[in-house]
Amino acid sequence: MNTLNSHLLTRRPLLGALAAGLLLSACATPPADAPLTVTGSARFEGQVALPPTAVLEVSVADVSRADARATTLAQVKVPANGPQPLRFSVPVDRKLVQERGSYSVRAEILVEGKALYVTDSAYLVLGHSGNTQADVLLRPVDTRAQPASPRIENVRWALVALDGQALPPQAPAATPYFVLNADGKRVTGSGGCNALLGTYTLNGQALQMLRGPRRELQVCATDMERERAFMFALATTEQWAMEGTRLRLLDRLGAQVALFEARPLP
């Protein structure tokens, strides 16, 4: 065997391994137009036996704009009478998802078209959150937003939790808060650095505030990401409910965006 043939035979296994590696790499890379997939689980409170016709409906919605209705990007339905937690997988067209957008998972358990359980917290996925997994909790519809007798106007509501995350301990003066001033229907307060100023409408359990063009926030040494999220939560509020003595702000889908409690001025 001449030197050239010997050299080729020696290199042949290496070339074969390299080709196999390139093929596996190509197979592992999803196509550019492949959908994004949001997976997760759903469980609900209580031990109620659901009928065979019960379905779990899960949707992913674009909630990026406070001045526009949420847009459903994708939706799936799976049987809901199996053991908990119920598993789901929602493919979303990646062309509809923006890197800095806000997207939320909502789930309902339906029986003959009637919602018995719904999510009442925000579960952010895709976009700026980067999440592709959402484990959601559903609560009975008839207990999630009952009318409450206490007035919510002319009360200083201090932020307790935002997007389901409890606020870390901080000085009272730095805690974000808002007040619905009945005289003039004006919203005042603070995001922790920037002052709040705007109008609101209140009709029973329906509440909207800080609508219209958003002003630029002054850059501060405090947590600007939290302050922007706080402002966004107020701007996306559509309804309110009481949880004991705490005020829950809900978006148009009924998901909780923020939790407050009444506190005196510091």
Coordinates of C-alpha atoms in Angstrom, one line a residue:
M1 CA 0.0 0.0 0.0
N2 CA 1.4 3.4 -1.0
T3 CA 1.8 6.3 1.4
L4 CA -1.2 8.2 -0.1
N5 CA -3.6 5.3 0.3
S6 CA -2.4 4.6 3.9
H7 CA -3.0 8.3 4.7
L8 CA -6.6 8.2 3.4
L9 CA -7.4 5.1 5.3
T10 CA -6.1 6.6 8.5
R11 CA -8.2 9.8 8.0
R12 CA -11.4 8.0 6.9
P13 CA -12.7 7.2 10.5
L14 CA -12.0 10.8 11.5
L15 CA -13.9 12.2 8.5
G16 CA -16.8 9.8 9.2
A17 CA -17.0 10.9 12.8
L18 CA -16.9 14.6 11.8
A19 CA -19.7 14.1 9.3
A20 CA -21.8 12.3 11.8
G21 CA -21.2 15.1 14.3
L22 CA -22.2 17.8 11.8
L23 CA -25.4 15.8 11.0
L24 CA -26.4 15.5 14.6
S25 CA -25.7 19.2 15.1
A26 CA -28.0 20.0 12.1
C27 CA -30.7 17.8 13.5
A28 CA -30.5 19.4 16.9
T29 CA -30.9 22.9 15.6
P30 CA -34.7 23.8 15.1
P31 CA -35.8 25.4 11.9
A32 CA -36.0 29.2 11.9
D33 CA -39.8 29.0 11.5
A34 CA -40.4 26.3 14.1
P35 CA -43.0 27.4 16.7
L36 CA -42.1 28.3 20.3
T37 CA -43.6 25.8 22.7
V38 CA -44.9 26.8 26.2
T39 CA -45.3 23.7 28.4
G40 CA -46.5 23.4 31.9
S41 CA -49.0 21.9 34.4
A42 CA -52.3 23.0 35.8
R43 CA -53.9 22.1 39.2
F44 CA -57.0 23.4 40.8
E45 CA -58.2 23.9 44.4
G46 CA -60.6 21.4 45.9
Q47 CA -61.3 17.7 45.3
V48 CA -64.4 18.2 43.1
A49 CA -64.9 15.3 40.6
L50 CA -65.2 16.8 37.2
P51 CA -67.5 15.3 34.5
P52 CA -66.0 13.5 31.5
T53 CA -66.9 16.6 29.3
A54 CA -64.6 18.9 31.4
V55 CA -61.8 20.5 29.4
L56 CA -58.7 22.5 30.3
E57 CA -58.3 25.5 28.0
V58 CA -54.9 27.1 28.0
S59 CA -54.0 30.2 26.0
V60 CA -51.0 32.4 25.5
A61 CA -51.9 36.1 25.1
D62 CA -49.9 39.2 24.2
V63 CA -50.3 41.7 27.1
S64 CA -47.6 44.1 26.0
R65 CA -49.7 47.2 25.5
A66 CA -51.6 48.7 28.4
D67 CA -53.8 50.7 25.9
A68 CA -54.9 47.8 23.8
R69 CA -56.8 44.6 24.4
A70 CA -54.9 41.4 25.0
T71 CA -54.4 39.4 21.9
T72 CA -54.6 35.6 22.1
L73 CA -51.6 34.1 20.1
A74 CA -52.3 30.4 20.6
Q75 CA -54.8 28.1 22.5
V76 CA -55.1 24.4 23.2
K77 CA -57.8 22.3 24.9
V78 CA -57.1 19.0 26.8
P79 CA -59.4 16.7 28.9
A80 CA -59.6 18.0 32.5
N81 CA -61.0 14.9 34.2
G82 CA -57.6 13.2 34.6
P83 CA -55.3 13.2 37.7
Q84 CA -53.7 16.4 38.7
P85 CA -51.6 18.1 37.7
L86 CA -52.9 18.3 34.2
R87 CA -50.2 18.7 31.6
F88 CA -50.3 21.0 28.6
S89 CA -48.2 22.1 25.6
V90 CA -49.0 25.3 23.6
P91 CA -47.2 25.9 20.3
V92 CA -46.8 29.6 19.5
D93 CA -45.9 31.1 16.2
R94 CA -42.5 32.6 16.8
K95 CA -43.1 35.4 14.3
L96 CA -45.8 36.8 16.7
V97 CA -43.3 37.0 19.7
Q98 CA -41.2 40.0 20.2
E99 CA -38.0 39.8 22.4
R100 CA -39.1 42.6 24.7
G101 CA -42.8 41.8 24.6
S102 CA -45.0 40.6 27.5
Y103 CA -47.0 37.4 27.2
S104 CA -49.1 35.6 29.8
V105 CA -50.6 32.2 30.2
R106 CA -54.3 31.9 31.1
A107 CA -56.1 28.7 31.9
E108 CA -59.7 27.8 32.5
I109 CA -61.6 24.6 33.3
L110 CA -64.8 24.5 31.2
V111 CA -67.9 22.3 31.5
E112 CA -70.3 22.8 28.6
G113 CA -68.7 26.2 27.9
K114 CA -69.0 27.5 31.5
A115 CA -65.9 28.3 33.4
L116 CA -65.7 26.6 36.7
Y117 CA -62.0 27.4 37.5
V118 CA -59.7 30.1 36.2
T119 CA -56.2 31.3 36.8
D120 CA -56.1 34.5 38.9
S121 CA -52.4 35.3 38.8
A122 CA -50.1 36.4 36.0
Y123 CA -47.8 33.7 34.5
L124 CA -45.4 35.5 32.2
V125 CA -43.8 33.5 29.4
L126 CA -41.7 34.1 26.3
G127 CA -40.6 37.7 25.4
H128 CA -38.6 39.5 28.1
S129 CA -39.4 36.9 30.7
G130 CA -37.6 34.1 28.7
N131 CA -39.8 31.5 30.4
T132 CA -41.2 28.5 28.4
Q133 CA -42.6 26.7 31.4
A134 CA -45.7 27.7 33.4
D135 CA -47.1 25.8 36.4
V136 CA -50.5 27.4 37.0
L137 CA -53.0 27.3 39.8
L138 CA -56.8 27.6 39.1
R139 CA -59.3 28.8 41.6
P140 CA -63.1 28.5 41.7
V141 CA -64.8 31.2 39.7
D142 CA -67.4 32.0 42.3
T143 CA -64.8 33.0 45.0
R144 CA -62.2 34.9 43.0
A145 CA -63.8 38.4 42.7
Q146 CA -66.7 38.8 45.0
P147 CA -68.1 42.3 45.6
A148 CA -66.5 43.9 48.6
S149 CA -68.1 46.5 50.8
P150 CA -65.0 48.5 51.8
R151 CA -64.3 51.6 49.8
I152 CA -61.0 51.6 48.0
E153 CA -60.9 55.3 47.3
N154 CA -59.0 57.8 49.5
V155 CA -56.8 55.0 50.9
R156 CA -53.0 54.7 50.6
W157 CA -52.5 51.3 49.0
A158 CA -48.9 50.1 49.4
L159 CA -47.4 47.4 47.2
V160 CA -47.1 43.9 48.7
A161 CA -46.5 41.7 45.7
L162 CA -45.9 42.2 42.0
D163 CA -46.4 39.5 39.3
G164 CA -46.8 37.0 42.1
Q165 CA -43.5 37.9 43.7
A166 CA -43.5 39.3 47.3
L167 CA -41.8 42.7 47.6
P168 CA -38.6 42.5 49.6
P169 CA -38.4 44.5 52.9
Q170 CA -37.6 48.2 52.4
A171 CA -38.1 51.6 54.0
P172 CA -41.8 52.8 54.0
A173 CA -40.8 55.9 52.0
A174 CA -39.4 53.7 49.2
T175 CA -42.4 51.4 49.0
P176 CA -44.5 51.9 45.8
Y177 CA -48.1 53.0 46.5
F178 CA -51.1 54.7 45.0
V179 CA -54.2 56.6 46.1
L180 CA -57.5 56.9 44.3
N181 CA -58.6 60.4 45.2
A182 CA -62.4 60.5 44.9
D183 CA -62.3 64.3 44.5
G184 CA -61.4 64.8 40.8
K185 CA -60.9 61.1 40.2
R186 CA -57.1 61.5 40.3
V187 CA -54.5 58.8 40.9
T188 CA -51.5 59.9 42.9
G189 CA -48.7 58.0 44.5
S190 CA -45.1 56.8 43.8
G191 CA -43.3 54.0 42.1
G192 CA -40.5 54.2 44.7
C193 CA -38.8 57.1 42.8
N194 CA -41.1 58.6 40.2
A195 CA -44.3 60.2 41.2
L196 CA -47.7 58.9 40.0
L197 CA -50.2 61.3 38.5
G198 CA -53.2 60.4 36.3
T199 CA -56.9 59.8 36.2
Y200 CA -59.0 56.7 36.9
T201 CA -62.5 55.3 36.4
L202 CA -64.2 53.1 39.0
N203 CA -67.5 51.3 38.4
G204 CA -68.3 48.5 40.8
Q205 CA -65.5 46.0 40.4
A206 CA -64.3 47.6 37.2
L207 CA -61.2 49.8 37.6
Q208 CA -59.0 51.5 35.0
M209 CA -56.2 54.0 35.7
L210 CA -53.2 55.7 34.2
R211 CA -54.5 55.2 30.6
G212 CA -53.2 57.2 27.7
P213 CA -49.6 58.0 26.6
R214 CA -47.0 57.0 29.1
R215 CA -44.5 59.5 30.2
E216 CA -40.8 58.7 30.4
L217 CA -39.6 57.8 33.9
Q218 CA -36.7 59.6 35.5
V219 CA -33.8 57.2 36.0
C220 CA -33.2 56.6 39.7
A221 CA -30.8 54.6 41.9
T222 CA -33.7 52.4 42.9
D223 CA -34.9 49.3 41.1
M224 CA -36.0 50.7 37.8
E225 CA -37.2 47.4 36.4
R226 CA -39.5 46.9 39.4
E227 CA -40.8 50.5 39.0
R228 CA -41.6 50.0 35.3
A229 CA -43.3 46.7 36.1
F230 CA -45.3 48.5 38.9
M231 CA -46.5 51.2 36.4
F232 CA -47.3 48.6 33.8
A233 CA -49.4 46.7 36.4
L234 CA -51.5 49.7 37.2
A235 CA -52.0 50.6 33.6
T236 CA -53.2 47.1 32.7
T237 CA -55.6 46.9 35.6
E238 CA -59.2 46.2 34.6
Q239 CA -60.9 45.1 37.9
W240 CA -60.3 44.8 41.6
A241 CA -61.1 42.4 44.4
M242 CA -60.4 42.1 48.1
E243 CA -58.4 39.3 49.7
G244 CA -59.2 39.8 53.4
T245 CA -58.0 43.3 54.0
R246 CA -55.7 43.3 51.0
L247 CA -56.5 44.8 47.6
R248 CA -56.0 42.7 44.5
L249 CA -55.6 44.3 41.1
L250 CA -56.6 42.1 38.2
D251 CA -56.1 42.4 34.4
R252 CA -58.8 41.9 31.8
L253 CA -58.3 38.1 31.9
G254 CA -58.8 38.1 35.7
A255 CA -55.2 37.4 36.5
Q256 CA -53.7 39.2 39.5
V257 CA -51.1 41.8 38.5
A258 CA -50.4 43.3 41.9
L259 CA -51.3 42.9 45.6
F260 CA -51.6 45.9 48.0
E261 CA -52.5 46.6 51.6
A262 CA -53.7 49.8 53.3
R263 CA -51.0 51.7 55.1
P264 CA -50.8 55.1 56.6
L265 CA -48.4 57.7 55.3
P266 CA -44.8 57.2 56.5

